[in-house]
């Protein structure tokens, strides 16, 4: 295992390792297994769980080297971004052993089953309930907006296990096996024409008792940690046009994994297209367009610097900083949409052949609102920043001390 403790040493070590192990004709499974067992899959994670216990800055150097060497990385998506980091913090040894490595290698995929028809911002008001029966829990209720649930193997589920205590204290986090008779998934259609979300109906769905994450009743802590990871969800990095078996499989996997997220670049506002579009349409000399593009670039740069600061704060255990990045992404997306609308004018509303960017501008305009909602709305991020970072008075909470059963929920 690594002894490297400077960027140069990390670079040298990982380069040597890649030179000794990478073969484009390996299958993706074989390559990811090597990556997981070497600890280079997620160098910041603990050694025993596919990592090398490197500090964040050195782990970033290793990740950059993997990209530079044009080799596939570990699996992507909700499992790697949300579930695995949360399991590392709160999962039992058994849950870690069962789920971390197959998540890293991509053998299992995940969805997040938090939101309900009556519980989004007020997530702690959720009503899906789990009842203990022998060595299992039986879960009944409805989830909604569950991205990727139609294809996921497992769900990270929040359910109420005790209605006689205040709402935050009676929630438990579970790993729910999705492929079972008690789980029914129905896709929803969005205004941008895509179908990433699902409704999930749970009817006595079975969860083994050992699949509880943390303690029964401790689900709120797990939920908060998960949401703080979600608030810094990065876009999928672009894949190189590389050859070989492992890359063919990685590209096929990416296409399948990103099917529900195809519109996410548009959701982020496509700031990368602002200058090329201004140039292509002859608007680059327009002082108003230039001014709005400059604002966009200013926002994007300051968000990048803030994210670097936030990474350090997170290592020191300050999770609320994720809200700053989440809020910044919403602002950037809205400003990018504004620039695209200025450049395209009314024709930006058109889709189909001959429309601006073949309909991409129209898709940006109807997708950008999603980023201000997913993972906690802008208003909720502002409340978190106000209360947990600025120390302002807390929002009045009428549920304080009241057993959930006595509350009007939904
Ligand atoms: C792209 C996308 C992907 C998603 N993926 C998932 C997923 O995979 N799994 C999952 O579980 N959920 C998912 N969601 C759901 C998301 O977490 C919820 O939509 C979000 O938390 C908001 O909840 P809501 O839709 O019920 O809105 P509500 O909570 O009903 O909010 C409605 C409005 O009221 C405002 N509001 C509510 N409470 C307050 C308050 N206390 N103070 C000020 N304003 C307030 C909100 O800001 C909002 O403007 C996804 C959503 C989107 C858009």
Coordinates of C-alpha atoms and ligand atoms in Angstrom, one line a residue:
X1 CA 0.0 0.0 0.0
X2 CA 1.0 3.6 -0.5
X3 CA 3.6 5.3 1.4
X4 CA 3.4 8.4 -0.8
X5 CA 2.8 11.7 1.0
X6 CA 3.6 14.3 -1.6
X7 CA 1.9 14.9 -4.9
X8 CA 5.0 13.8 -6.8
X9 CA 5.2 10.6 -4.9
X10 CA 1.5 9.8 -5.5
X11 CA 1.9 10.5 -9.2
X12 CA 5.0 8.3 -9.4
X13 CA 3.3 5.5 -7.5
X14 CA 0.0 5.5 -9.5
X15 CA 1.9 5.7 -12.8
X16 CA 3.9 2.7 -11.9
X17 CA 0.8 0.8 -10.8
X18 CA -1.0 1.7 -14.1
X19 CA 2.0 0.7 -16.2
X20 CA 2.1 -2.7 -14.4
X21 CA -1.7 -3.5 -14.5
X22 CA -3.6 -1.7 -17.3
X23 CA -4.4 -3.7 -20.4
X24 CA -7.1 -2.3 -22.7
X25 CA -8.2 -5.9 -23.5
X26 CA -9.2 -6.6 -19.9
X27 CA -12.9 -6.8 -19.3
X28 CA -14.3 -3.8 -17.4
X29 CA -15.1 -6.2 -14.4
X30 CA -11.5 -7.4 -14.3
X31 CA -10.1 -3.8 -14.5
X32 CA -12.4 -2.5 -11.9
X33 CA -11.5 -5.4 -9.6
X34 CA -7.8 -4.5 -9.9
X35 CA -8.7 -0.8 -9.3
X36 CA -10.8 -1.6 -6.2
X37 CA -8.2 -4.0 -4.6
X38 CA -5.3 -1.6 -5.3
X39 CA -7.1 1.2 -3.4
X40 CA -6.8 3.6 -6.4
X41 CA -10.5 3.3 -7.0
X42 CA -11.2 6.0 -4.3
X43 CA -7.8 6.9 -2.8
X44 CA -9.5 9.0 -0.1
X45 CA -11.5 6.1 1.3
X46 CA -10.1 3.8 4.0
X47 CA -7.5 1.2 2.9
X48 CA -9.8 -1.8 3.7
X49 CA -12.6 -0.3 1.5
X50 CA -11.2 0.2 -1.9
X51 CA -9.1 3.2 -0.9
X52 CA -5.7 4.3 0.4
X53 CA -6.7 6.6 3.3
X54 CA -5.1 9.5 1.4
X55 CA -6.0 13.1 2.3
X56 CA -8.4 14.8 -0.1
X57 CA -5.7 16.9 -1.9
X58 CA -3.5 13.8 -2.6
X59 CA -6.5 11.7 -3.6
X60 CA -7.4 14.4 -6.2
X61 CA -3.9 14.1 -7.6
X62 CA -4.4 10.4 -8.0
X63 CA -7.8 10.8 -9.7
X64 CA -6.3 13.3 -12.1
X65 CA -3.6 10.8 -13.0
X66 CA -6.2 8.1 -13.7
X67 CA -7.9 10.5 -16.1
X68 CA -4.6 11.5 -17.7
X69 CA -3.7 7.8 -18.3
X70 CA -7.0 7.3 -20.1
X71 CA -8.1 4.3 -18.1
X72 CA -11.7 3.7 -16.9
X73 CA -12.5 4.8 -13.3
X74 CA -14.7 3.1 -10.7
X75 CA -18.5 2.8 -11.3
X76 CA -20.4 6.1 -11.3
X77 CA -23.8 7.3 -10.1
X78 CA -25.8 7.4 -6.9
X79 CA -24.1 4.3 -5.4
X80 CA -20.6 5.9 -5.6
X81 CA -21.6 9.4 -4.9
X82 CA -24.1 9.0 -2.1
X83 CA -24.5 5.5 -0.8
X84 CA -21.0 4.2 -0.4
X85 CA -19.6 7.4 1.4
X86 CA -22.6 7.2 3.7
X87 CA -22.1 3.5 4.3
X88 CA -18.4 4.1 5.1
X89 CA -19.6 6.5 7.9
X90 CA -22.7 4.7 9.2
X91 CA -22.9 1.2 7.8
X92 CA -22.1 -1.9 9.9
X93 CA -19.1 -4.0 9.0
X94 CA -21.4 -6.5 7.3
X95 CA -23.1 -3.8 5.1
X96 CA -19.7 -2.4 4.1
X97 CA -18.4 -5.9 3.3
X98 CA -21.5 -6.8 1.3
X99 CA -22.0 -3.5 -0.6
X100 CA -18.9 -1.2 -0.9
X101 CA -16.8 -3.3 -3.3
X102 CA -19.6 -4.3 -5.7
X103 CA -20.7 -0.7 -5.8
X104 CA -17.2 0.4 -6.7
X105 CA -16.9 -2.3 -9.4
X106 CA -20.4 -1.5 -10.7
X107 CA -21.9 -5.0 -10.0
X108 CA -24.7 -3.4 -8.1
X109 CA -26.6 -0.2 -8.8
X110 CA -28.6 2.0 -6.4
X111 CA -31.5 4.5 -6.2
X112 CA -32.5 6.9 -3.5
X113 CA -35.9 6.4 -1.9
X114 CA -36.3 9.5 0.3
X115 CA -39.1 11.8 -1.2
X116 CA -42.7 11.0 -0.9
X117 CA -45.9 12.8 -2.2
X118 CA -46.2 14.6 1.1
X119 CA -42.6 14.8 2.2
X120 CA -40.0 16.6 0.0
X121 CA -38.6 19.6 1.8
X122 CA -40.2 18.4 4.9
X123 CA -38.5 15.0 4.5
X124 CA -38.7 14.2 8.2
X125 CA -42.5 14.2 7.8
X126 CA -42.3 11.0 5.7
X127 CA -45.0 8.4 6.1
X128 CA -43.7 5.1 4.6
X129 CA -43.7 2.8 7.6
X130 CA -41.6 -0.3 8.4
X131 CA -42.8 -2.9 10.9
X132 CA -40.4 -5.4 12.4
X133 CA -41.4 -9.1 11.8
X134 CA -39.0 -11.7 13.0
X135 CA -35.6 -11.2 11.3
X136 CA -37.0 -8.7 8.7
X137 CA -38.8 -5.3 8.4
X138 CA -41.9 -5.0 6.2
X139 CA -42.2 -1.6 4.5
X140 CA -45.4 -0.1 3.2
X141 CA -45.9 3.3 1.6
X142 CA -45.1 5.4 -1.5
X143 CA -42.0 7.1 -2.7
X144 CA -41.8 9.5 -5.6
X145 CA -39.2 11.3 -7.8
X146 CA -37.0 8.2 -7.4
X147 CA -34.4 8.7 -10.1
X148 CA -33.2 5.5 -11.8
X149 CA -35.5 3.3 -9.6
X150 CA -36.7 1.4 -12.7
X151 CA -33.2 -0.2 -13.1
X152 CA -31.6 -0.1 -9.7
X153 CA -30.8 -3.3 -7.7
X154 CA -31.0 -1.6 -4.3
X155 CA -32.7 1.4 -2.8
X156 CA -31.4 3.6 0.0
X157 CA -34.7 3.9 1.8
X158 CA -36.0 6.0 4.7
X159 CA -39.1 4.7 6.5
X160 CA -40.8 5.5 9.8
X161 CA -40.3 2.8 12.4
X162 CA -41.7 4.7 15.4
X163 CA -44.6 7.1 15.3
X164 CA -44.7 7.6 19.0
X165 CA -41.6 9.9 19.1
X166 CA -41.0 13.3 17.4
X167 CA -40.7 13.1 13.6
X168 CA -36.9 13.3 13.3
X169 CA -36.4 10.5 15.9
X170 CA -38.7 7.8 14.5
X171 CA -37.0 7.3 11.1
X172 CA -34.8 4.4 10.1
X173 CA -32.5 4.1 7.0
X174 CA -32.5 0.7 5.2
X175 CA -31.0 -1.0 2.2
X176 CA -34.0 -2.2 0.2
X177 CA -33.7 -5.0 -2.4
X178 CA -35.7 -3.6 -5.3
X179 CA -36.4 -6.8 -7.2
X180 CA -39.1 -8.4 -5.0
X181 CA -42.9 -8.7 -5.3
X182 CA -43.6 -5.9 -2.7
X183 CA -41.9 -3.3 -4.8
X184 CA -43.7 -1.8 -7.8
X185 CA -42.0 0.9 -9.9
X186 CA -43.9 3.2 -12.3
X187 CA -42.0 5.8 -14.5
X188 CA -43.2 9.4 -14.6
X189 CA -42.9 11.7 -17.7
X190 CA -41.4 15.2 -17.3
X191 CA -42.0 18.5 -19.1
X192 CA -38.7 18.1 -21.0
X193 CA -40.0 14.8 -22.4
X194 CA -37.6 12.6 -20.5
X195 CA -38.6 9.9 -17.9
X196 CA -35.9 9.8 -15.2
X197 CA -38.2 9.7 -12.2
X198 CA -40.4 7.0 -10.9
X199 CA -43.1 6.4 -8.4
X200 CA -42.3 3.5 -6.1
X201 CA -45.1 1.6 -4.4
X202 CA -44.1 -0.5 -1.4
X203 CA -46.5 -3.2 -0.2
X204 CA -45.0 -5.2 2.7
X205 CA -41.6 -5.0 0.9
X206 CA -39.1 -7.1 2.8
X207 CA -35.8 -5.8 4.2
X208 CA -33.5 -8.2 6.2
X209 CA -33.0 -6.8 9.7
X210 CA -29.2 -6.7 9.1
X211 CA -29.9 -4.2 6.3
X212 CA -30.6 -1.4 8.8
X213 CA -28.1 1.4 8.4
X214 CA -27.0 2.8 11.7
X215 CA -29.4 2.3 14.6
X216 CA -33.2 1.9 14.3
X217 CA -34.5 5.4 14.8
X218 CA -31.2 6.9 13.7
X219 CA -32.2 7.4 10.1
X220 CA -32.3 11.2 10.2
X221 CA -28.5 11.4 10.8
X222 CA -28.0 9.0 7.9
X223 CA -30.4 11.2 5.7
X224 CA -28.5 14.4 6.5
X225 CA -25.1 12.9 5.7
X226 CA -26.5 11.5 2.4
X227 CA -28.0 14.9 1.5
X228 CA -24.7 16.7 2.2
X229 CA -23.0 14.4 -0.4
X230 CA -25.9 14.9 -2.8
X231 CA -25.5 18.7 -2.6
X232 CA -22.1 18.4 -4.3
X233 CA -23.0 15.9 -6.9
X234 CA -20.8 16.3 -9.9
X235 CA -21.8 15.9 -13.5
X236 CA -20.5 12.7 -15.2
X237 CA -17.1 13.5 -16.6
X238 CA -16.8 13.2 -20.4
X239 CA -15.4 9.8 -21.6
X240 CA -12.4 9.8 -24.1
X241 CA -12.7 8.1 -27.5
X242 CA -10.5 5.2 -26.3
X243 CA -10.3 1.6 -27.6
X244 CA -10.2 -1.8 -26.1
X245 CA -12.6 -4.2 -24.3
X246 CA -12.6 -2.3 -20.9
X247 CA -13.5 1.0 -22.6
X248 CA -16.1 -0.5 -24.9
X249 CA -17.8 -1.9 -21.8
X250 CA -17.3 1.3 -19.8
X251 CA -18.9 3.4 -22.6
X252 CA -21.9 0.9 -22.8
X253 CA -22.3 1.1 -19.1
X254 CA -22.2 4.9 -19.1
X255 CA -24.8 5.0 -21.8
X256 CA -27.1 2.8 -19.8
X257 CA -26.4 4.6 -16.5
X258 CA -26.9 8.1 -18.0
X259 CA -30.1 7.2 -19.8
X260 CA -32.2 8.8 -16.9
X261 CA -29.7 11.7 -16.7
X262 CA -29.4 12.5 -20.4
X263 CA -30.8 15.9 -19.7
X264 CA -28.6 16.7 -16.7
X265 CA -26.1 18.8 -18.7
X266 CA -29.1 20.9 -19.9
X267 CA -30.3 21.0 -16.3
X268 CA -27.0 22.6 -15.4
X269 CA -27.6 25.3 -18.1
X270 CA -24.8 24.3 -20.5
X271 CA -22.5 27.3 -19.7
X272 CA -20.0 25.7 -22.0
X273 CA -22.2 26.5 -25.0
X274 CA -22.7 30.2 -24.2
X275 CA -19.6 31.7 -25.9
X276 CA -19.8 29.3 -29.0
X277 CA -23.5 30.1 -29.4
X278 CA -22.8 33.9 -29.2
X279 CA -20.1 33.5 -31.8
X280 CA -22.1 31.2 -34.1
X281 CA -25.1 33.6 -34.1
X282 CA -23.0 36.8 -34.5
X283 CA -24.0 38.1 -31.1
X284 CA -20.5 38.1 -29.5
X285 CA -20.1 41.9 -30.0
X286 CA -23.4 42.7 -28.4
X287 CA -22.5 44.6 -25.1
X288 CA -25.5 43.2 -23.2
X289 CA -24.8 39.6 -24.2
X290 CA -21.1 40.1 -23.4
X291 CA -22.0 41.5 -20.0
X292 CA -24.2 38.5 -19.1
X293 CA -21.6 36.0 -20.4
X294 CA -19.0 37.8 -18.1
X295 CA -21.4 37.4 -15.2
X296 CA -21.8 33.7 -16.0
X297 CA -18.0 33.1 -16.1
X298 CA -17.6 35.1 -12.9
X299 CA -20.1 32.8 -11.1
X300 CA -18.6 29.6 -12.5
X301 CA -15.1 30.6 -11.4
X302 CA -16.1 31.7 -7.9
X303 CA -18.1 28.5 -7.5
X304 CA -15.0 26.5 -8.4
X305 CA -12.9 28.3 -5.7
X306 CA -15.6 27.9 -3.2
X307 CA -15.8 24.1 -3.9
X308 CA -12.1 23.9 -3.1
X309 CA -12.6 25.7 0.2
X310 CA -15.7 23.5 0.9
X311 CA -13.6 20.3 0.3
X312 CA -11.3 21.4 3.1
X313 CA -14.2 22.3 5.4
X314 CA -15.8 18.9 4.8
X315 CA -12.7 17.1 5.8
X316 CA -13.0 19.0 9.1
X317 CA -16.5 17.7 9.4
X318 CA -18.5 20.8 8.3
X319 CA -21.2 19.2 6.1
X320 CA -23.4 22.3 5.8
X321 CA -20.9 23.8 3.3
X322 CA -22.4 21.5 0.6
X323 CA -25.4 23.9 0.6
X324 CA -23.2 26.7 -0.7
X325 CA -22.1 24.6 -3.8
X326 CA -25.7 23.4 -4.4
X327 CA -26.9 27.0 -4.4
X328 CA -24.1 28.1 -6.6
X329 CA -25.0 25.4 -9.2
X330 CA -28.6 26.7 -9.3
X331 CA -27.4 30.3 -9.8
X332 CA -25.0 29.3 -12.6
X333 CA -27.7 27.2 -14.4
X334 CA -30.2 30.1 -14.2
X335 CA -27.6 32.6 -15.5
X336 CA -26.6 30.3 -18.3
X337 CA -30.3 29.9 -19.3
X338 CA -30.6 33.6 -19.3
X339 CA -27.7 34.0 -21.6
X340 CA -29.1 31.3 -24.0
X341 CA -32.5 33.0 -24.0
X342 CA -30.9 36.4 -24.8
X343 CA -28.9 34.9 -27.7
X344 CA -31.7 32.7 -29.2
X345 CA -34.6 35.1 -28.5
X346 CA -38.1 33.7 -28.9
X347 CA -36.9 30.9 -31.2
X348 CA -35.2 29.4 -28.1
X349 CA -38.6 28.0 -27.2
X350 CA -38.6 25.9 -30.4
X351 CA -37.6 22.2 -30.6
X352 CA -36.9 20.1 -33.6
X353 CA -35.0 20.6 -36.9
X354 CA -33.8 24.2 -37.5
X355 CA -34.4 25.3 -33.8
X356 CA -31.5 26.8 -31.8
X357 CA -28.9 24.0 -31.2
X358 CA -31.4 21.4 -32.5
X359 CA -33.7 21.9 -29.5
X360 CA -31.0 21.9 -26.9
X361 CA -31.7 25.6 -26.0
X362 CA -35.4 24.7 -25.5
X363 CA -34.4 21.7 -23.3
X364 CA -32.1 24.0 -21.2
X365 CA -35.0 26.4 -20.6
X366 CA -37.4 23.7 -19.3
X367 CA -34.7 21.6 -17.4
X368 CA -32.9 24.4 -15.4
X369 CA -35.7 24.7 -12.8
X370 CA -34.9 21.0 -11.8
X371 CA -31.5 21.9 -10.4
X372 CA -33.1 24.3 -7.8
X373 CA -35.3 21.5 -6.6
X374 CA -33.3 18.2 -6.6
X375 CA -31.4 17.4 -3.4
X376 CA -33.2 20.1 -1.5
X377 CA -34.6 23.3 -2.9
X378 CA -32.8 26.7 -3.0
X379 CA -35.0 27.9 -0.1
X380 CA -34.0 24.9 2.0
X381 CA -30.3 25.4 1.2
X382 CA -30.6 29.1 2.4
X383 CA -32.2 28.0 5.6
X384 CA -29.3 25.5 6.2
X385 CA -26.7 28.1 5.5
X386 CA -28.5 30.6 7.8
X387 CA -28.9 28.3 10.7
X388 CA -25.8 26.1 10.6
X389 CA -23.2 28.4 9.1
X390 CA -24.3 31.9 10.0
X391 CA -25.8 31.0 13.4
X392 CA -29.1 32.9 12.7
X393 CA -32.2 31.9 14.7
X394 CA -33.7 28.6 13.8
X395 CA -37.0 28.4 11.8
X396 CA -39.9 27.8 14.2
X397 CA -40.6 24.1 14.5
X398 CA -44.2 23.3 15.5
X399 CA -43.3 19.6 15.6
X400 CA -40.7 19.9 18.4
X401 CA -41.3 17.4 21.1
X402 CA -44.6 16.3 19.5
X403 CA -45.0 12.5 18.7
X404 CA -45.3 12.0 15.0
X405 CA -48.6 10.2 15.5
X406 CA -50.2 13.4 16.9
X407 CA -49.1 15.6 14.0
X408 CA -50.9 16.6 10.8
X409 CA -48.6 15.0 8.2
X410 CA -48.4 15.6 4.4
Ligands
LIG1 C1 -34.0 16.3 -10.9 C2 -34.5 15.8 -9.6 C3 -34.1 14.5 -9.1 C4 -34.6 14.0 -7.9 N1 -34.2 12.8 -7.6 C5 -34.7 12.2 -6.4 C6 -34.3 10.9 -6.0 O1 -33.6 10.2 -6.7 N2 -34.8 10.4 -4.8 C7 -35.7 11.2 -4.0 O2 -36.0 10.7 -3.0 N3 -36.1 12.4 -4.4 C8 -35.6 12.9 -5.6 N4 -36.0 14.2 -6.0 C9 -37.0 14.9 -5.2 C10 -36.5 16.2 -4.5 O3 -35.7 15.8 -3.4 C11 -37.7 17.0 -4.0 O4 -38.4 17.4 -5.1 C12 -37.3 18.2 -3.2 O5 -36.8 17.8 -1.9 C13 -38.5 19.2 -2.9 O6 -39.6 18.5 -2.4 P1 -41.0 18.7 -3.1 O7 -40.9 18.4 -4.5 O8 -42.0 17.9 -2.3 O9 -41.4 20.2 -2.9 P2 -42.0 20.9 -1.6 O10 -41.2 20.5 -0.4 O11 -43.5 20.7 -1.6 O12 -41.7 22.5 -1.9 C14 -42.5 23.3 -2.7 C15 -42.0 24.8 -2.6 O13 -42.1 25.2 -1.2 C16 -40.8 25.7 -0.7 N5 -40.7 25.3 0.7 C17 -41.0 24.2 1.3 N6 -40.7 24.2 2.6 C18 -40.1 25.4 2.8 C19 -39.5 26.0 4.0 N7 -39.5 25.4 5.2 N8 -39.0 27.3 3.9 C20 -39.1 27.9 2.7 N9 -39.6 27.4 1.5 C21 -40.1 26.2 1.6 C22 -39.8 24.9 -1.6 O14 -38.6 25.6 -1.6 C23 -40.5 24.9 -2.9 O15 -40.3 26.1 -3.6 C24 -35.6 14.7 -7.2 C25 -36.0 16.0 -7.7 C26 -35.5 16.5 -8.9 C27 -36.0 17.8 -9.4

